Amino acid sequence: MEFFKESSQTVCAELKTNTDGLTAAEVEKRLLQYGKNGLAEEKKKGIFQVFFEQFKDLLIAILIVAGIISMISGEIESTLVIFAVIILNAVLGTVQHFKAEKSLESLKQLSAPSAKVMRDGVKTEVHSEDLVPGDILILEAGDLITADARIIENYSLKVNESSLTGESEAVEKTNEVISGDKIPLGDRKNMVFSGSLVTYGRAEAVITATGMETELGKIAGLMNRTAQRKTPLQISLDRFSQKLAIIIIGICLVVFGLSLYRQMPVLDALLFAVALAVAAIPEALSSIVTIVLAMGTQKMARENAVMKDLKSVESLGCVSVICSDKTGTLTQNKMTVMEMYAGGDVFTREKLDLNNAAHYMLLKEAILVNDATETIGDPTETALVQMASYFGVDAASYRLQHPRVAELAFDSDRKLMSTLHEIDGENILCTKGALDVLLPRITKIMTQNGIVQADENEKQKIIDINRKFSEKGLRVLCFAIRPFGKCMEVQQKDETEYIFVGLISMMDPPREEAKKAVADAKLGGITTIMITGDHKITAAAIAEQLGIMEPGDMAIEGTELDEMSDQELSEKLPLIRVYARVSPEHKIRIVNMWQQKGKIVSMTGDGVNDAPALKQADIGVAMGITGTEVAKDAASMILTDDNFATIVKAVVNGRGVYENIKNAIQFLLSGNAAGILCVLFTALAGLAMPFMPVHLLFINLLTDSLPAIAIGMEPARKGLLQRPPRDAKESILNQRTLIRIGWQGLLIGIFTMVGYFVGLQTDTAKASTMAFAVLTLARLFHGFNCRGEESLVNLRLKTNPYSIGAFLLGVLLLACVLFIPILKGLFMVAALSSVQCLWIFGLAFFPTLLIQIQKMLCTKK
Ligand code: ATP
């Protein structure tokens, strides 16, 4: 929030020289809006600022106090090591901060908006960063505008400029020249501005400014910020650390008091308290969580699911309902024309007769009311061009003969597309779209012998043929024309009184991997729902092929949904597996109803209008290939392959990441619990201190971090999918985990104390060295226990080679401390005999052996 205040002030100051005449309040509102959109949240921090922030932690403050106490007590080596560790921790924290920032940046790069431009007469897609003034920008519905540009060709362009002007209604644009100085942004109708969204129509515009030179860029350099927030998990862990710090201070005071009561010298009593504080603080916890989350998102990105923030990874594991588009997500979006109907005949592509007037008109219209080429464009339209080329008809030259005079672009709300062409000296309106939308507007029918009135029988025949096509899972497009005289403009109200030309059906085969993904989702307690703009019968046929719809399940249309009360919908919700002919508003209602049932919902979308539903869903999923920039902006996950199976895979990965974090936390805290119990026991029993603070810092920061990271790299197991989704409200430190932390800590603590007593038979220095070595090694072994719920027999060692590497590296570090003279001095360890080394190994291994046996018995049960 501080940042917003700062920026607003800068902008308000700038406003005095700005020509827009905006008020400070308006600018503040816009800045906040951008904050909400995630464009600006935190100012990018400098390296020193990040470094010094590492010391702000209460737990680090306790360590600093510990260091000072050591210094006062004359423990020079201890003091040096404590401060070295504190600085090392800060350096590691800083490196990690920038690493996480870099990985987020690279994720952002993957989801960065692109723009279509004409370069050397060729339409190319470029990263918005590569735009330069003078480029010709091609704008289409759904595009996020990333530069300021002047419109040169306009086809009913409408743009939402709310981010800039605060006005939520889309504004119509023009290519007329507007001259004059100091025209407010909102009135510059021949300009489009960076940060706006194209909601309708098309246009070509020449770029006048990019980056910081744009109007948006001028508003206080908004883009120059990074969006890195703490995840709920990190926040809850931070709170946990704070509570822990307070408890630690309390216990330290008690131990200190107790030691004084036993007439221990003050400095020794202080050192006891310091050891306890150091033992209890999980120094590496927060860094480990960030590392595991960042590694999880990188892995997902490699598997085609780009998470836009770390926070969503946690929610992903709780998803219990996946609402998915059909076309392109569950199906391949590779359309092939199959059967057609025109002039009273149903025929296959090969049987189209160019001598039949109705057949020929259908073919011509399929090329004209079409923006695609044989390879580029909407697959529905490319399929039509490919069909024409099968008959040797060249779409480009045919379009040149009948140029487009006007058009109404396709939009999935209207489900129609219309273009106006001059054909044989007269303007003809050509329309294609959904039959149910066009049929009520049809008055005549084209036959081989001319045009006749459309009676109810004829219309019924068309409906029957449409049903036959749809039942095979085919997508059906209806084609109609309307003579338009000399009129040169077309509006939506003109889309009526049509002459029916024909139907074309196309096959869009289901994706091969989708069927298995639906079955996998079901196994994991996740319901898959198909939400599509397509016809109900087509959608239901595909849903049945994929296993989404089973006997007893329902398919309904948007209009039926409108007629249902919330109560009725809530009752039928679990049975409805297909929603057809839906609008974006329906999507919001469906998400809402599932959320009211306590479900965590993921919703896919690609259009401009899908953005609110994507925001409403717990995990909004945008299509990377076919999705609009607006949808990508609103989503929390982007599928780079537009594939349903990737969503299911991402959910499993999300569950895996959460599980790994939970295991890593359990590992760190159970190890700490062992340390605390040992210090407490010796304090209460009036024995010499088992560990020096440096020993505990060595374990907490070095040898413990290695297995914790390895646990974070545990691959997602198959079994994860067979479990029901996690309850989103469940705390990561639930009772079960806390009990486990307690008893595993107790077990390791007991064997550490056995080591202590073995050493004590010689002297206290040996006792401390033995305790330190047993505790370190036991915690390294314990890393294997925390890889998962199952025993190592089931998990298998080699499935996570990092865990073996972490263990070996940890052992090597311990050996260095125990046997290299200079380190021995620094860590104040006594020389060990080979028998004592064997004792250490045996005692450290025993807790893991017991935990593994217990796990095996539990699995058997
Ligand atoms: P989904 O929502 O699963 O992606 P969809 O692609 O079928 O489904 P829309 O693109 O909204 O959804 O299409 C809705 C209907 O509009 C289609 O069933 C079809 O009848 C019609 N339609 C689709 N594409 C075009 C187009 N390019 N021109 C005209 N009509 C079209």
mmCIF file of C-alpha atoms in Angstrom, residues 467-748:
data_model
loop_
_atom_site.group_PDB
_atom_site.id
_atom_site.type_symbol
_atom_site.label_atom_id
_atom_site.label_comp_id
_atom_site.label_asym_id
_atom_site.label_seq_id
_atom_site.Cartn_x
_atom_site.Cartn_y
_atom_site.Cartn_z
ATOM 1 C CA ARG A 467 -29.844 -33.754 -34.850
ATOM 2 C CA LYS A 468 -28.549 -36.704 -36.900
ATOM 3 C CA PHE A 469 -25.251 -34.918 -37.489
ATOM 4 C CA SER A 470 -24.979 -33.802 -33.859
ATOM 5 C CA GLU A 471 -25.659 -37.269 -32.470
ATOM 6 C CA LYS A 472 -22.452 -38.374 -34.169
ATOM 7 C CA GLY A 473 -20.608 -35.716 -32.180
ATOM 8 C CA LEU A 474 -20.282 -33.475 -35.270
ATOM 9 C CA ARG A 475 -20.265 -29.652 -35.043
ATOM 10 C CA VAL A 476 -22.887 -28.196 -37.387
ATOM 11 C CA LEU A 477 -22.800 -24.778 -39.036
ATOM 12 C CA CYS A 478 -25.813 -23.310 -40.764
ATOM 13 C CA PHE A 479 -25.382 -21.055 -43.851
ATOM 14 C CA ALA A 480 -27.901 -18.474 -45.022
ATOM 15 C CA ILE A 481 -27.948 -15.424 -47.291
ATOM 16 C CA ARG A 482 -30.006 -12.291 -47.599
ATOM 17 C CA PRO A 483 -30.189 -10.024 -50.699
ATOM 18 C CA PHE A 484 -29.188 -6.568 -49.541
ATOM 19 C CA GLY A 485 -29.718 -4.296 -52.565
ATOM 20 C CA LYS A 486 -27.250 -1.457 -52.750
ATOM 21 C CA CYS A 487 -26.926 -1.045 -48.988
ATOM 22 C CA MET A 488 -23.272 -0.766 -47.926
ATOM 23 C CA GLU A 489 -23.579 -1.076 -44.148
ATOM 24 C CA VAL A 490 -24.808 -3.893 -41.953
ATOM 25 C CA GLN A 491 -26.047 -3.958 -38.367
ATOM 26 C CA GLN A 492 -27.097 -6.754 -36.050
ATOM 27 C CA LYS A 493 -30.780 -5.979 -36.602
ATOM 28 C CA ASP A 494 -30.268 -6.817 -40.302
ATOM 29 C CA GLU A 495 -29.475 -10.427 -39.461
ATOM 30 C CA THR A 496 -32.974 -11.655 -40.260
ATOM 31 C CA GLU A 497 -35.277 -12.741 -43.170
ATOM 32 C CA TYR A 498 -32.767 -15.204 -44.459
ATOM 33 C CA ILE A 499 -32.726 -17.688 -47.299
ATOM 34 C CA PHE A 500 -31.456 -21.035 -45.997
ATOM 35 C CA VAL A 501 -28.537 -22.344 -48.072
ATOM 36 C CA GLY A 502 -27.361 -25.426 -46.222
ATOM 37 C CA LEU A 503 -25.662 -27.159 -43.289
ATOM 38 C CA ILE A 504 -22.052 -28.259 -43.047
ATOM 39 C CA SER A 505 -21.000 -30.692 -40.331
ATOM 40 C CA MET A 506 -17.454 -31.170 -39.139
ATOM 41 C CA MET A 507 -15.670 -33.692 -37.063
ATOM 42 C CA ASP A 508 -13.471 -32.537 -34.208
ATOM 43 C CA PRO A 509 -12.099 -35.748 -32.688
ATOM 44 C CA PRO A 510 -11.713 -35.966 -28.893
ATOM 45 C CA ARG A 511 -8.113 -35.679 -27.707
ATOM 46 C CA GLU A 512 -6.699 -39.131 -27.199
ATOM 47 C CA GLU A 513 -5.296 -38.355 -23.761
ATOM 48 C CA ALA A 514 -8.505 -36.654 -22.559
ATOM 49 C CA LYS A 515 -10.409 -39.888 -21.890
ATOM 50 C CA LYS A 516 -7.701 -41.168 -19.554
ATOM 51 C CA ALA A 517 -7.401 -37.757 -17.892
ATOM 52 C CA VAL A 518 -11.170 -37.714 -17.187
ATOM 53 C CA ALA A 519 -10.911 -41.206 -15.686
ATOM 54 C CA ASP A 520 -7.859 -40.148 -13.625
ATOM 55 C CA ALA A 521 -9.692 -37.069 -12.360
ATOM 56 C CA LYS A 522 -12.644 -39.225 -11.323
ATOM 57 C CA LEU A 523 -10.327 -41.547 -9.442
ATOM 58 C CA GLY A 524 -8.999 -38.533 -7.559
ATOM 59 C CA GLY A 525 -12.485 -37.434 -6.483
ATOM 60 C CA ILE A 526 -12.546 -34.643 -9.082
ATOM 61 C CA THR A 527 -15.703 -34.057 -11.099
ATOM 62 C CA THR A 528 -15.252 -33.032 -14.729
ATOM 63 C CA ILE A 529 -17.876 -30.764 -16.238
ATOM 64 C CA MET A 530 -18.062 -29.809 -19.921
ATOM 65 C CA ILE A 531 -19.086 -26.242 -20.622
ATOM 66 C CA THR A 532 -19.396 -25.363 -24.282
ATOM 67 C CA GLY A 533 -20.879 -22.934 -26.745
ATOM 68 C CA ASP A 534 -21.659 -25.872 -29.036
ATOM 69 C CA HIS A 535 -24.960 -27.702 -29.533
ATOM 70 C CA LYS A 536 -26.264 -29.853 -26.665
ATOM 71 C CA ILE A 537 -26.475 -33.083 -28.653
ATOM 72 C CA THR A 538 -22.980 -32.671 -30.140
ATOM 73 C CA ALA A 539 -21.579 -31.843 -26.699
ATOM 74 C CA ALA A 540 -23.353 -34.766 -24.999
ATOM 75 C CA ALA A 541 -22.098 -37.190 -27.682
ATOM 76 C CA ILE A 542 -18.494 -36.077 -27.131
ATOM 77 C CA ALA A 543 -18.978 -36.109 -23.327
ATOM 78 C CA GLU A 544 -20.175 -39.722 -23.533
ATOM 79 C CA GLN A 545 -17.182 -40.713 -25.660
ATOM 80 C CA LEU A 546 -14.866 -39.200 -23.057
ATOM 81 C CA GLY A 547 -16.590 -40.686 -20.021
ATOM 82 C CA ILE A 548 -17.664 -37.289 -18.663
ATOM 83 C CA MET A 549 -21.312 -38.212 -19.024
ATOM 84 C CA GLU A 550 -22.568 -41.555 -17.778
ATOM 85 C CA PRO A 551 -26.057 -43.067 -17.647
ATOM 86 C CA GLY A 552 -28.213 -40.950 -15.338
ATOM 87 C CA ASP A 553 -26.176 -37.784 -15.892
ATOM 88 C CA MET A 554 -27.716 -34.723 -17.514
ATOM 89 C CA ALA A 555 -26.872 -32.273 -20.300
ATOM 90 C CA ILE A 556 -28.634 -28.920 -20.289
ATOM 91 C CA GLU A 557 -28.607 -25.763 -22.370
ATOM 92 C CA GLY A 558 -28.029 -22.198 -21.243
ATOM 93 C CA THR A 559 -31.709 -21.376 -21.734
ATOM 94 C CA GLU A 560 -32.755 -24.255 -19.448
ATOM 95 C CA LEU A 561 -30.251 -22.991 -16.903
ATOM 96 C CA ASP A 562 -31.896 -19.556 -17.034
ATOM 97 C CA GLU A 563 -35.235 -21.112 -16.140
ATOM 98 C CA MET A 564 -33.884 -22.895 -13.057
ATOM 99 C CA SER A 565 -34.012 -21.294 -9.634
ATOM 100 C CA ASP A 566 -30.852 -21.435 -7.523
ATOM 101 C CA GLN A 567 -32.514 -24.041 -5.316
ATOM 102 C CA GLU A 568 -33.381 -26.226 -8.301
ATOM 103 C CA LEU A 569 -29.919 -25.843 -9.817
ATOM 104 C CA SER A 570 -28.267 -26.649 -6.515
ATOM 105 C CA GLU A 571 -30.233 -29.923 -6.331
ATOM 106 C CA LYS A 572 -29.460 -30.957 -9.904
ATOM 107 C CA LEU A 573 -25.884 -29.663 -9.940
ATOM 108 C CA PRO A 574 -24.149 -32.979 -9.095
ATOM 109 C CA LEU A 575 -25.957 -34.657 -12.009
ATOM 110 C CA ILE A 576 -25.354 -32.044 -14.706
ATOM 111 C CA ARG A 577 -22.192 -32.917 -16.569
ATOM 112 C CA VAL A 578 -22.700 -30.916 -19.788
ATOM 113 C CA TYR A 579 -23.736 -27.300 -20.192
ATOM 114 C CA ALA A 580 -24.271 -26.398 -23.858
ATOM 115 C CA ARG A 581 -24.916 -23.081 -25.615
ATOM 116 C CA VAL A 582 -23.794 -21.229 -22.528
ATOM 117 C CA SER A 583 -22.840 -17.605 -22.157
ATOM 118 C CA PRO A 584 -20.035 -16.311 -19.917
ATOM 119 C CA GLU A 585 -22.660 -15.263 -17.312
ATOM 120 C CA HIS A 586 -23.752 -18.885 -17.079
ATOM 121 C CA LYS A 587 -20.155 -19.868 -16.374
ATOM 122 C CA ILE A 588 -20.061 -17.510 -13.387
ATOM 123 C CA ARG A 589 -23.310 -18.967 -12.045
ATOM 124 C CA ILE A 590 -22.046 -22.536 -12.396
ATOM 125 C CA VAL A 591 -18.770 -21.726 -10.601
ATOM 126 C CA ASN A 592 -20.693 -19.927 -7.875
ATOM 127 C CA MET A 593 -23.081 -22.801 -7.258
ATOM 128 C CA TRP A 594 -20.244 -25.321 -6.938
ATOM 129 C CA GLN A 595 -18.367 -22.973 -4.631
ATOM 130 C CA GLN A 596 -21.454 -22.687 -2.453
ATOM 131 C CA LYS A 597 -21.270 -26.447 -2.076
ATOM 132 C CA GLY A 598 -17.778 -25.949 -0.641
ATOM 133 C CA LYS A 599 -15.945 -27.113 -3.739
ATOM 134 C CA ILE A 600 -12.727 -25.643 -5.105
ATOM 135 C CA VAL A 601 -13.414 -24.993 -8.765
ATOM 136 C CA SER A 602 -11.150 -24.674 -11.751
ATOM 137 C CA MET A 603 -12.670 -23.069 -14.851
ATOM 138 C CA THR A 604 -11.244 -22.803 -18.330
ATOM 139 C CA GLY A 605 -11.891 -19.951 -20.718
ATOM 140 C CA ASP A 606 -10.462 -18.288 -23.765
ATOM 141 C CA GLY A 607 -12.676 -15.347 -24.695
ATOM 142 C CA VAL A 608 -12.801 -11.753 -23.482
ATOM 143 C CA ASN A 609 -16.100 -12.399 -21.778
ATOM 144 C CA ASP A 610 -14.725 -15.376 -19.922
ATOM 145 C CA ALA A 611 -12.466 -13.139 -17.814
ATOM 146 C CA PRO A 612 -14.982 -12.599 -14.943
ATOM 147 C CA ALA A 613 -15.640 -16.350 -14.691
ATOM 148 C CA LEU A 614 -11.887 -17.007 -14.649
ATOM 149 C CA LYS A 615 -11.501 -14.510 -11.812
ATOM 150 C CA GLN A 616 -14.444 -16.012 -9.934
ATOM 151 C CA ALA A 617 -13.050 -19.545 -10.137
ATOM 152 C CA ASP A 618 -10.505 -20.630 -7.564
ATOM 153 C CA ILE A 619 -8.170 -21.581 -10.378
ATOM 154 C CA GLY A 620 -8.918 -19.729 -13.612
ATOM 155 C CA VAL A 621 -7.318 -21.546 -16.522
ATOM 156 C CA ALA A 622 -6.623 -19.743 -19.809
ATOM 157 C CA MET A 623 -5.657 -21.307 -23.098
ATOM 158 C CA GLY A 624 -2.125 -20.375 -24.134
ATOM 159 C CA ILE A 625 -2.590 -21.051 -27.847
ATOM 160 C CA THR A 626 -6.145 -19.986 -28.618
ATOM 161 C CA GLY A 627 -6.851 -17.829 -25.559
ATOM 162 C CA THR A 628 -7.174 -14.083 -25.742
ATOM 163 C CA GLU A 629 -4.736 -11.902 -23.815
ATOM 164 C CA VAL A 630 -7.662 -10.769 -21.651
ATOM 165 C CA ALA A 631 -8.371 -14.335 -20.563
ATOM 166 C CA LYS A 632 -4.667 -14.946 -19.892
ATOM 167 C CA ASP A 633 -4.547 -11.805 -17.814
ATOM 168 C CA ALA A 634 -7.489 -12.941 -15.673
ATOM 169 C CA ALA A 635 -6.344 -16.535 -15.221
ATOM 170 C CA SER A 636 -4.064 -17.947 -12.571
ATOM 171 C CA MET A 637 -2.847 -20.768 -14.775
ATOM 172 C CA ILE A 638 -2.111 -20.803 -18.501
ATOM 173 C CA LEU A 639 -2.078 -24.019 -20.498
ATOM 174 C CA THR A 640 0.585 -23.751 -23.164
ATOM 175 C CA ASP A 641 -0.890 -26.759 -24.982
ATOM 176 C CA ASP A 642 -4.616 -25.979 -24.410
ATOM 177 C CA ASN A 643 -4.983 -29.580 -23.264
ATOM 178 C CA PHE A 644 -7.446 -30.882 -20.654
ATOM 179 C CA ALA A 645 -5.008 -33.611 -19.608
ATOM 180 C CA THR A 646 -2.554 -30.875 -18.586
ATOM 181 C CA ILE A 647 -5.078 -29.511 -16.058
ATOM 182 C CA VAL A 648 -5.404 -32.908 -14.402
ATOM 183 C CA LYS A 649 -1.616 -33.311 -14.437
ATOM 184 C CA ALA A 650 -1.233 -29.852 -12.879
ATOM 185 C CA VAL A 651 -3.727 -30.727 -10.119
ATOM 186 C CA VAL A 652 -1.720 -33.858 -9.319
ATOM 187 C CA ASN A 653 1.472 -31.780 -9.320
ATOM 188 C CA GLY A 654 -0.237 -29.228 -7.054
ATOM 189 C CA ARG A 655 -1.140 -32.014 -4.630
ATOM 190 C CA GLY A 656 2.451 -33.265 -4.843
ATOM 191 C CA VAL A 657 3.970 -29.847 -4.125
ATOM 192 C CA TYR A 658 1.731 -29.362 -1.080
ATOM 193 C CA GLU A 659 2.500 -32.855 0.176
ATOM 194 C CA ASN A 660 6.244 -32.238 -0.243
ATOM 195 C CA ILE A 661 6.061 -28.953 1.645
ATOM 196 C CA LYS A 662 4.139 -30.651 4.424
ATOM 197 C CA ASN A 663 6.726 -33.438 4.605
ATOM 198 C CA ALA A 664 9.637 -30.978 4.566
ATOM 199 C CA ILE A 665 8.043 -29.018 7.428
ATOM 200 C CA GLN A 666 7.441 -32.216 9.365
ATOM 201 C CA PHE A 667 11.085 -33.157 8.825
ATOM 202 C CA LEU A 668 12.458 -29.805 9.997
ATOM 203 C CA LEU A 669 10.187 -29.479 13.009
ATOM 204 C CA SER A 670 10.594 -33.061 14.238
ATOM 205 C CA GLY A 671 14.390 -32.615 14.110
ATOM 206 C CA ASN A 672 14.085 -29.373 16.053
ATOM 207 C CA ALA A 673 11.772 -31.024 18.577
ATOM 208 C CA ALA A 674 14.515 -33.610 19.233
ATOM 209 C CA GLY A 675 17.044 -30.807 19.906
ATOM 210 C CA ILE A 676 14.660 -28.937 22.229
ATOM 211 C CA LEU A 677 13.824 -32.076 24.226
ATOM 212 C CA CYS A 678 17.520 -32.870 24.739
ATOM 213 C CA VAL A 679 18.325 -29.331 25.947
ATOM 214 C CA LEU A 680 15.248 -29.262 28.191
ATOM 215 C CA PHE A 681 16.056 -32.668 29.657
ATOM 216 C CA THR A 682 19.654 -31.769 30.522
ATOM 217 C CA ALA A 683 18.556 -28.422 31.971
ATOM 218 C CA LEU A 684 15.948 -30.104 34.168
ATOM 219 C CA ALA A 685 18.332 -32.915 35.167
ATOM 220 C CA GLY A 686 21.107 -30.449 35.994
ATOM 221 C CA LEU A 687 23.492 -32.037 33.475
ATOM 222 C CA ALA A 688 26.051 -30.290 31.280
ATOM 223 C CA MET A 689 24.775 -28.724 28.081
ATOM 224 C CA PRO A 690 24.491 -31.352 25.304
ATOM 225 C CA PHE A 691 25.131 -29.000 22.374
ATOM 226 C CA MET A 692 26.916 -25.764 21.685
ATOM 227 C CA PRO A 693 24.790 -23.197 19.811
ATOM 228 C CA VAL A 694 27.119 -23.637 16.806
ATOM 229 C CA HIS A 695 26.268 -27.330 16.656
ATOM 230 C CA LEU A 696 22.583 -26.560 16.421
ATOM 231 C CA LEU A 697 23.086 -23.846 13.838
ATOM 232 C CA PHE A 698 25.197 -26.235 11.779
ATOM 233 C CA ILE A 699 22.369 -28.796 11.854
ATOM 234 C CA ASN A 700 19.476 -26.392 11.320
ATOM 235 C CA LEU A 701 21.054 -24.443 8.503
ATOM 236 C CA LEU A 702 23.261 -26.904 6.705
ATOM 237 C CA THR A 703 22.698 -30.580 7.252
ATOM 238 C CA ASP A 704 18.916 -30.233 7.693
ATOM 239 C CA SER A 705 18.405 -28.054 4.618
ATOM 240 C CA LEU A 706 19.769 -30.696 2.272
ATOM 241 C CA PRO A 707 17.221 -33.467 3.014
ATOM 242 C CA ALA A 708 14.446 -30.836 3.267
ATOM 243 C CA ILE A 709 15.111 -29.686 -0.300
ATOM 244 C CA ALA A 710 15.383 -33.300 -1.458
ATOM 245 C CA ILE A 711 11.955 -33.989 0.121
ATOM 246 C CA GLY A 712 10.662 -31.018 -1.873
ATOM 247 C CA MET A 713 11.856 -32.715 -5.033
ATOM 248 C CA GLU A 714 9.982 -35.932 -4.364
ATOM 249 C CA PRO A 715 8.109 -36.886 -7.566
ATOM 250 C CA ALA A 716 4.300 -36.810 -7.418
ATOM 251 C CA ARG A 717 3.207 -40.351 -6.713
ATOM 252 C CA LYS A 718 0.358 -42.230 -8.384
ATOM 253 C CA GLY A 719 -1.324 -42.733 -5.054
ATOM 254 C CA LEU A 720 -1.800 -38.975 -4.779
ATOM 255 C CA LEU A 721 -4.450 -39.118 -7.469
ATOM 256 C CA GLN A 722 -6.420 -41.782 -5.711
ATOM 257 C CA ARG A 723 -6.951 -39.638 -2.642
ATOM 258 C CA PRO A 724 -9.872 -37.249 -2.308
ATOM 259 C CA PRO A 725 -8.979 -33.563 -2.735
ATOM 260 C CA ARG A 726 -7.573 -31.835 0.340
ATOM 261 C CA ASP A 727 -9.832 -29.606 2.393
ATOM 262 C CA ALA A 728 -8.717 -26.060 1.538
ATOM 263 C CA LYS A 729 -9.294 -24.920 5.116
ATOM 264 C CA GLU A 730 -7.133 -27.678 6.587
ATOM 265 C CA SER A 731 -4.047 -26.288 8.312
ATOM 266 C CA ILE A 732 -0.718 -27.648 7.181
ATOM 267 C CA LEU A 733 0.159 -28.277 10.812
ATOM 268 C CA ASN A 734 -2.910 -30.325 11.682
ATOM 269 C CA GLN A 735 -3.182 -32.474 14.780
ATOM 270 C CA ARG A 736 -1.930 -35.599 13.006
ATOM 271 C CA THR A 737 1.202 -33.829 11.762
ATOM 272 C CA LEU A 738 1.858 -32.281 15.174
ATOM 273 C CA ILE A 739 1.570 -35.682 16.877
ATOM 274 C CA ARG A 740 3.996 -37.142 14.346
ATOM 275 C CA ILE A 741 6.423 -34.264 14.874
ATOM 276 C CA GLY A 742 6.189 -34.860 18.628
ATOM 277 C CA TRP A 743 6.787 -38.615 18.725
ATOM 278 C CA GLN A 744 9.440 -38.704 16.001
ATOM 279 C CA GLY A 745 11.237 -35.843 17.774
ATOM 280 C CA LEU A 746 10.992 -37.769 21.054
ATOM 281 C CA LEU A 747 12.452 -40.908 19.435
ATOM 282 C CA ILE A 748 15.434 -39.072 17.943
#
